[in-house]
mmCIF file of C-alpha atoms in Angstrom:
data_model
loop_
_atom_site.group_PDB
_atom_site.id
_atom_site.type_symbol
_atom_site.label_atom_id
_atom_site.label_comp_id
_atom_site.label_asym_id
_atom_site.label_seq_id
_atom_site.Cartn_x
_atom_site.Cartn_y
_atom_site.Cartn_z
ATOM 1 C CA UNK A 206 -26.504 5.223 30.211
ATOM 2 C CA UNK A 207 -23.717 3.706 27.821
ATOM 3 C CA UNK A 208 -25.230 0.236 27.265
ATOM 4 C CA UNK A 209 -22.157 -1.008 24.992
ATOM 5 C CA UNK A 210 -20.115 -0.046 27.714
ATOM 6 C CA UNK A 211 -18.342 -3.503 29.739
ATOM 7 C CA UNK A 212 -20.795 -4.404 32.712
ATOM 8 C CA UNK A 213 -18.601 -7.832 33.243
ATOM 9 C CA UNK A 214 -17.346 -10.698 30.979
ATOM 10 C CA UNK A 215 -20.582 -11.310 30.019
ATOM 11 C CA UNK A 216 -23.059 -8.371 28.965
ATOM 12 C CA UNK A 217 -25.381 -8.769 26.281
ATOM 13 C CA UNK A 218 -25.374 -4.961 25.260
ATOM 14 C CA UNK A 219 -21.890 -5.606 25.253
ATOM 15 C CA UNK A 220 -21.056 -8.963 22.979
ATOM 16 C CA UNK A 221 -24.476 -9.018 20.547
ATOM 17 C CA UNK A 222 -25.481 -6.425 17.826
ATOM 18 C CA UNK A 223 -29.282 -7.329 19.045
ATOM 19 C CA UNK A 224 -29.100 -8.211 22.570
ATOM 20 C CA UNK A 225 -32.538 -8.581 23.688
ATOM 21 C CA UNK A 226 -33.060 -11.200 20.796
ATOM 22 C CA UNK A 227 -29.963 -13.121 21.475
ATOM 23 C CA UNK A 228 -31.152 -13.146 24.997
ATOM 24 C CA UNK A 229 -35.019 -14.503 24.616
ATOM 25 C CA UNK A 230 -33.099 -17.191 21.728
ATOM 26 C CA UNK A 231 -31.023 -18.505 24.307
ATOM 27 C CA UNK A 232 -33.598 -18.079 26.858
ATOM 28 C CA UNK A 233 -36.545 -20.063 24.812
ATOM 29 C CA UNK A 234 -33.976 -22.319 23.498
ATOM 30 C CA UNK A 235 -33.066 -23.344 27.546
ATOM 31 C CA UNK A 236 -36.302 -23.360 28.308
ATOM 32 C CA UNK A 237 -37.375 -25.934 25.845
ATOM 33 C CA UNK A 238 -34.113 -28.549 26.304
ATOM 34 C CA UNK A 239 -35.021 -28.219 29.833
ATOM 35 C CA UNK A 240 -38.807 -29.540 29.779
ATOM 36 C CA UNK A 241 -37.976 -31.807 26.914
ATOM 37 C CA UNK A 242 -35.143 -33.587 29.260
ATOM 38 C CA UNK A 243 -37.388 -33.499 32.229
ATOM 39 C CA UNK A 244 -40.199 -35.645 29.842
ATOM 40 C CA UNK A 245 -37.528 -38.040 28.631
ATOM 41 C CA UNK A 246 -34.860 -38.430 31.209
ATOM 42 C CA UNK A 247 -36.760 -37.307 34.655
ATOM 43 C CA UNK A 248 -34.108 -34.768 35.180
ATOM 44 C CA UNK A 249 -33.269 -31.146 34.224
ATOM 45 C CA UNK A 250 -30.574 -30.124 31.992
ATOM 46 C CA UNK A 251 -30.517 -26.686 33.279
ATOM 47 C CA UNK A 252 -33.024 -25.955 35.766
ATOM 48 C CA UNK A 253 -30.487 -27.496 38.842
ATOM 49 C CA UNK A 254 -32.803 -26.216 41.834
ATOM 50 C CA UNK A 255 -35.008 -29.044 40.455
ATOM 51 C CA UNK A 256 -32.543 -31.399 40.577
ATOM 52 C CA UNK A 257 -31.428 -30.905 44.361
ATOM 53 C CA UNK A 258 -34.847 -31.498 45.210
ATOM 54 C CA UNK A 259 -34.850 -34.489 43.434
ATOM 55 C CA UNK A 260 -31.967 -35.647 45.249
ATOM 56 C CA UNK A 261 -33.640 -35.599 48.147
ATOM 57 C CA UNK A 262 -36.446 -36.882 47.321
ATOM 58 C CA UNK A 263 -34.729 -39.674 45.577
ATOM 59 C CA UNK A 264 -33.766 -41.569 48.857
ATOM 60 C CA UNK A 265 -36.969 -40.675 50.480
ATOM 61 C CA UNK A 266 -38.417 -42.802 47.617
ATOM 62 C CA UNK A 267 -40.449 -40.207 46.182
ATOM 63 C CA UNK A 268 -37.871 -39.578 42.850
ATOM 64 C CA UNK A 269 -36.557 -43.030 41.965
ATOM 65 C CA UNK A 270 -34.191 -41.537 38.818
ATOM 66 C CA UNK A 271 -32.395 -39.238 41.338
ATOM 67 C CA UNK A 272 -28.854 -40.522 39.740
ATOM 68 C CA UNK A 273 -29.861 -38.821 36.716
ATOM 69 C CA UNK A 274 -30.800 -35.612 38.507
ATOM 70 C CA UNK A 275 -27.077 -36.046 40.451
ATOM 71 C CA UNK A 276 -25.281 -36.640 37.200
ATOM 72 C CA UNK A 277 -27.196 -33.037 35.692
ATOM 73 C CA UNK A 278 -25.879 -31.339 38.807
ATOM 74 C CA UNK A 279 -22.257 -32.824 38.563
ATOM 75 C CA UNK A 280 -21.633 -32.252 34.753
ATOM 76 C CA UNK A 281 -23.748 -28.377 34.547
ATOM 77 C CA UNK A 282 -21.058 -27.302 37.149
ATOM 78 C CA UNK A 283 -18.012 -28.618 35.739
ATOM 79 C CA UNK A 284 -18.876 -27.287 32.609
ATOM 80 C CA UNK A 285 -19.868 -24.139 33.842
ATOM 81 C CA UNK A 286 -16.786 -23.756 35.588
ATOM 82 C CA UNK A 287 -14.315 -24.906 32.804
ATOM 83 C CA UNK A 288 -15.914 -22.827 30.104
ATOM 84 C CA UNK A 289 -16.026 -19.533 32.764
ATOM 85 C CA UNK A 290 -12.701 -20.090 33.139
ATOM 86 C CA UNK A 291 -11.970 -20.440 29.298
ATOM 87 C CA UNK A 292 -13.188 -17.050 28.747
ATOM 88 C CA UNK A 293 -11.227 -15.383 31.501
ATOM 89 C CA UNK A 294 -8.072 -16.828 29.649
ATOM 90 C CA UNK A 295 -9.525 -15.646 25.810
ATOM 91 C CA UNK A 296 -9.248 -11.837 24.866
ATOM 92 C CA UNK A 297 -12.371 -10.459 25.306
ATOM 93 C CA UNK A 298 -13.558 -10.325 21.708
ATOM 94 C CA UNK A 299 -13.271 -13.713 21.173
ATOM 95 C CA UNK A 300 -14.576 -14.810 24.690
ATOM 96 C CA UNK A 301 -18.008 -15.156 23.378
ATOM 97 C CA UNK A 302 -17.531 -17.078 20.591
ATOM 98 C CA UNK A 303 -15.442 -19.620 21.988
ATOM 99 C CA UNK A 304 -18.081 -20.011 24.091
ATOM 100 C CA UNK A 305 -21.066 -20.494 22.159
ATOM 101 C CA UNK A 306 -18.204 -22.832 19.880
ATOM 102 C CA UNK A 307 -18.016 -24.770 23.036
ATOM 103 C CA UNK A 308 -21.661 -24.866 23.552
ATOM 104 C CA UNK A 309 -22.417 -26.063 20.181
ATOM 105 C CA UNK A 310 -19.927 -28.647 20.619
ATOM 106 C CA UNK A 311 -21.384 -30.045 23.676
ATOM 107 C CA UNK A 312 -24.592 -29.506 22.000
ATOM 108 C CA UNK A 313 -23.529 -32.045 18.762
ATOM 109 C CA UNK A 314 -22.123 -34.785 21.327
ATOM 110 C CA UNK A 315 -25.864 -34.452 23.012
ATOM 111 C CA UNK A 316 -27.389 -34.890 19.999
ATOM 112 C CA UNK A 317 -25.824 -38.270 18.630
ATOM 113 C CA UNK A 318 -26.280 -39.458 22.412
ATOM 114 C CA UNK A 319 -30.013 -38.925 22.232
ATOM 115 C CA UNK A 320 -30.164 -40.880 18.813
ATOM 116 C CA UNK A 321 -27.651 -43.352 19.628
ATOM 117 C CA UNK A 322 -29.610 -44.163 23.263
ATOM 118 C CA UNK A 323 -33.080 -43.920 21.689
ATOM 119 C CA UNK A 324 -33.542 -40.858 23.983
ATOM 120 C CA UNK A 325 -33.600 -42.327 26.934
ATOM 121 C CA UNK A 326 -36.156 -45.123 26.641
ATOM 122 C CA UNK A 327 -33.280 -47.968 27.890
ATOM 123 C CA UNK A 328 -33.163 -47.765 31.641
ATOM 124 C CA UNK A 329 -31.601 -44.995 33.924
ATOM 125 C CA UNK A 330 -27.698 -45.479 32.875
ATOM 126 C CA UNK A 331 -28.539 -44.362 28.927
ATOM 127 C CA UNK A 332 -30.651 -41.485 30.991
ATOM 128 C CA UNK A 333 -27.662 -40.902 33.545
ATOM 129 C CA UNK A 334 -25.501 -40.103 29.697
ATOM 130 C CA UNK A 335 -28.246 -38.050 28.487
ATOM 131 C CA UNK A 336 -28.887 -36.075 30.952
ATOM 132 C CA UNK A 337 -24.889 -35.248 31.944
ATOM 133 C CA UNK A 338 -24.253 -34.457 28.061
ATOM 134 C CA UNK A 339 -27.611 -31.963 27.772
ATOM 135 C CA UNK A 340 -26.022 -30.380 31.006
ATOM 136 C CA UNK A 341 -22.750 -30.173 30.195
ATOM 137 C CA UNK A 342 -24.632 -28.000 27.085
ATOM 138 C CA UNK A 343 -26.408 -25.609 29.412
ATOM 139 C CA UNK A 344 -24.000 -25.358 31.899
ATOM 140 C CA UNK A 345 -21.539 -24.041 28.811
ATOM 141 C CA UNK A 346 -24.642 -21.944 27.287
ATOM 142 C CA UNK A 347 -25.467 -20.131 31.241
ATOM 143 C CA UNK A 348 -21.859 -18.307 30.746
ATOM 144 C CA UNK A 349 -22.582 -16.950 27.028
ATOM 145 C CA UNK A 350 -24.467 -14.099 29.022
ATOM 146 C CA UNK A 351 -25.030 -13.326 32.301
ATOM 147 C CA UNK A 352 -25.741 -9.602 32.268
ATOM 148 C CA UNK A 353 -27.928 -7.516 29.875
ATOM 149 C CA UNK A 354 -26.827 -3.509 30.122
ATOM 150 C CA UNK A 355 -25.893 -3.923 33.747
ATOM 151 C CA UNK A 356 -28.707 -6.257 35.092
ATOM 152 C CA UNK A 357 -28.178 -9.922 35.698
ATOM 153 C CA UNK A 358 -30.140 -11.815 33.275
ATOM 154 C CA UNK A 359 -29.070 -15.902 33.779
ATOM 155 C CA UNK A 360 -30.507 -18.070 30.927
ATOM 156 C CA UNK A 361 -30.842 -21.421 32.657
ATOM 157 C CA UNK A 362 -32.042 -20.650 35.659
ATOM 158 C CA UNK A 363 -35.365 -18.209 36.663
ATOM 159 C CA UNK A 364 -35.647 -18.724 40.554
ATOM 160 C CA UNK A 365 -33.119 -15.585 40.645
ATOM 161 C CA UNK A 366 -34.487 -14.291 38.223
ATOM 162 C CA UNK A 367 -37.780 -14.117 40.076
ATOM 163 C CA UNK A 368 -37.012 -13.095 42.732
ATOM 164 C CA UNK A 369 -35.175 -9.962 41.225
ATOM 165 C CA UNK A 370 -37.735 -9.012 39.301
ATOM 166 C CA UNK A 371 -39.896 -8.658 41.959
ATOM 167 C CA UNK A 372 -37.395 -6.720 44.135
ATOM 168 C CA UNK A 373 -36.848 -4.299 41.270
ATOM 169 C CA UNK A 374 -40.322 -3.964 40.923
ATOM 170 C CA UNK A 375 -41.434 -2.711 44.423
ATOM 171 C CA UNK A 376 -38.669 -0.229 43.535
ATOM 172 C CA UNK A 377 -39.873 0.879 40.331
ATOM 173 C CA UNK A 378 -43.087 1.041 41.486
ATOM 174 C CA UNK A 379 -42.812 2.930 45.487
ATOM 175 C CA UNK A 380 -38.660 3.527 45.355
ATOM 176 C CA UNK A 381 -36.821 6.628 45.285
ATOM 177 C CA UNK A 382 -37.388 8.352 41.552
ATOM 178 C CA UNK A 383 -33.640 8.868 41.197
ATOM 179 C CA UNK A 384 -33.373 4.600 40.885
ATOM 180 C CA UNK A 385 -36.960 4.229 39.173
ATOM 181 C CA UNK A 386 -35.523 3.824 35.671
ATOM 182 C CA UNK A 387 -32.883 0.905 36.196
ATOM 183 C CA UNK A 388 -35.467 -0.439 38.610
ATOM 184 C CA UNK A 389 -38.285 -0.540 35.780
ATOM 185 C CA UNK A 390 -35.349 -1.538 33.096
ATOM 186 C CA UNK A 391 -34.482 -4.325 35.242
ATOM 187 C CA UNK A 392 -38.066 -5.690 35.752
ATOM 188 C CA UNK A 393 -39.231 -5.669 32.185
ATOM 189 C CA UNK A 394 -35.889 -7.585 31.426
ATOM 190 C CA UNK A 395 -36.800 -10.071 34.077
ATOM 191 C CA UNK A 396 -40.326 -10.478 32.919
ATOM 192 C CA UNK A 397 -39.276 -11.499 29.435
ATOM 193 C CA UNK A 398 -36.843 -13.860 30.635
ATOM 194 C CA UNK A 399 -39.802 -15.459 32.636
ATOM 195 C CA UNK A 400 -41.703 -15.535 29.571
ATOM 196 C CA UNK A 401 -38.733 -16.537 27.389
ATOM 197 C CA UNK A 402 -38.327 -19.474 29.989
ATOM 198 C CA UNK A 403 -41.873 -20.405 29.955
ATOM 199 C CA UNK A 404 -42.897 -20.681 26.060
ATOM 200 C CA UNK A 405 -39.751 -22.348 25.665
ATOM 201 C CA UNK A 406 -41.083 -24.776 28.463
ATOM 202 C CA UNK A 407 -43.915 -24.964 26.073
ATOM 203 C CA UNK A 408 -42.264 -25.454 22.948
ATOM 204 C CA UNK A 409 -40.297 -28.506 24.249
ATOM 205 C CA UNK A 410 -43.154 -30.043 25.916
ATOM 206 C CA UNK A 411 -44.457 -30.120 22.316
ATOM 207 C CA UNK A 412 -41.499 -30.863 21.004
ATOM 208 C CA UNK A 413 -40.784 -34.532 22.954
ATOM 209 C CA UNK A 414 -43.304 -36.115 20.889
ATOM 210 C CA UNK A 415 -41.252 -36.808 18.473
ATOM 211 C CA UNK A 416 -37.782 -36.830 20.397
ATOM 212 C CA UNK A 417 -35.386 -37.857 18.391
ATOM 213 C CA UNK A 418 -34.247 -34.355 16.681
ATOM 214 C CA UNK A 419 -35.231 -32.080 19.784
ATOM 215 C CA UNK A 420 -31.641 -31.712 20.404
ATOM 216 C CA UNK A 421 -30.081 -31.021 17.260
ATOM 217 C CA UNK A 422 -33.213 -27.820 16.479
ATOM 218 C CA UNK A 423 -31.659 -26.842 19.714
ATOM 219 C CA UNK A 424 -28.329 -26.463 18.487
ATOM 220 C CA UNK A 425 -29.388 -24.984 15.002
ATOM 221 C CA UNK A 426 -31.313 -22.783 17.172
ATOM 222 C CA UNK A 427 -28.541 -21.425 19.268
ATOM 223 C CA UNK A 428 -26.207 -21.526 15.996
ATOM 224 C CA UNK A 429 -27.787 -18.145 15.429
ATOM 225 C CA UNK A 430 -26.353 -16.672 18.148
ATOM 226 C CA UNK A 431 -22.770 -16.764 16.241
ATOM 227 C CA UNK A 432 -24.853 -13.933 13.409
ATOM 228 C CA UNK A 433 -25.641 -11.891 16.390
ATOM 229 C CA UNK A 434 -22.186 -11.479 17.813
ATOM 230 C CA UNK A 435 -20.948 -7.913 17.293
ATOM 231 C CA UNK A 436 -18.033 -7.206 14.833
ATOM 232 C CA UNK A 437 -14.934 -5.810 16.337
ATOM 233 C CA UNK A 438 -12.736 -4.555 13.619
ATOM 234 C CA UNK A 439 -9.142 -6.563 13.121
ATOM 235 C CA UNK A 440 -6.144 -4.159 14.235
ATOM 236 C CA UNK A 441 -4.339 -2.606 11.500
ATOM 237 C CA UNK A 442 -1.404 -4.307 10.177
ATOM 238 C CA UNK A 443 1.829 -3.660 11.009
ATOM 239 C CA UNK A 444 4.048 -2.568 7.632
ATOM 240 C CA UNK A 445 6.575 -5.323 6.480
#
């Protein structure tokens, strides 16, 4: 199997020079901006499932912060849907670093937010901000890659994720042989998103103790991904 070969706009094999480590970096970094916003705004910034249950929970009186979840879900899909729509209209070697440029854009603005609103401690419209800018963020970050040598890997969000791996894994495991090798490929890259997801979880949990920062380590931390981008060599110039 040609793993640098295109699987969509979005393949890890295909855009990083060390794709399973770009992956778990954007992975871990998700995972802990997701539980640190959860801690400090009673919302996700990534993990939207959450959120629609919190919107209906909200007017059943169980969530009282629902707005925040609502303004999560509103800003992660209109930036997910701008910045996939940027990248259909970039060439594709510079698709993924406008991208992550748009990310860590997003990113900055989320960081002076969370400084400038004392991270969220001043009532549920500084929280409603906070939680549409850290969205905005991952909603940018879910299109930097979607795919890792074939096999959908999303970075926000794990319920697919789960649900996948365990499909691939009865197949690996009692399948056909002739699909036993993607099938195994595609459950160990599930697992360490799971993982990924889950000591990030862990990280930011730890992390909102002293909240004022937590953003900008985030965007440092995904700032990395730009040194993992593959090189594509310039065209040869044309003689004057």
């Amino acid at each position: 199997m040609n793993r640098s070969a295109p699987y969509g706009s979005a393949d890890s094999y295909r855009e990083f020079r060390h794709p399973l480590a770009a992956l778990v970096l954007a992975v871990v970094t998700a995972g802990a901006l997701d539980a640190f916003a959860f801690l400090r705004y009673g919302a996700f910034v990534a993990n939207q499932s959450g959120n629609a249950i919190f919107l209906g929970m909200g007017p059943a009186g169980g969530h009282p912060t629902w707005p925040v979840s609502a303004a999560s879900i509103v800003a992660f899909a209109t930036a997910a849907g701008l910045v996939n729509l940027l990248r259909r209209r970039t060439r594709p070697t510079a698709a993924p670093l406008a991208d992550i440029a748009v990310t860590e854009a997003a990113m900055v603005v989320w960081t002076v937010l969370n400084l400038a609103l004392a991270y969220g401690r001043h009532g549920t419209a500084a929280r409603v901000l906070l939680a549409a800018a850290g969205a905005i963020a991952m909603g940018s970050l879910t299109t930097v890659a979607t795919r890792t040598a074939g096999i959908a890997t999303p970075i926000t969000y794990q319920s697919d994720t789960t649900t996948k791996t365990g499909e691939r894994a009865a197949r690996w495991l009692f399948g056909p042989a002739a699909g036993r090798s993607r099938a195994r490929r595609g459950t160990l890259l599930g697992l360490l998103a799971l993982v990924s997801y889950s000591a990030g979880g862990a990280i930011g949990t730890l992390a909102q103790h002293r909240p004022r920062w937590v953003p900008l380590w985030g965007t440092i931390a995904l700032a990395a991904l730009i040194l993992l981008l593959r090189r594509h060599p310039r065209p040869p110039s044309r003689p004057g």
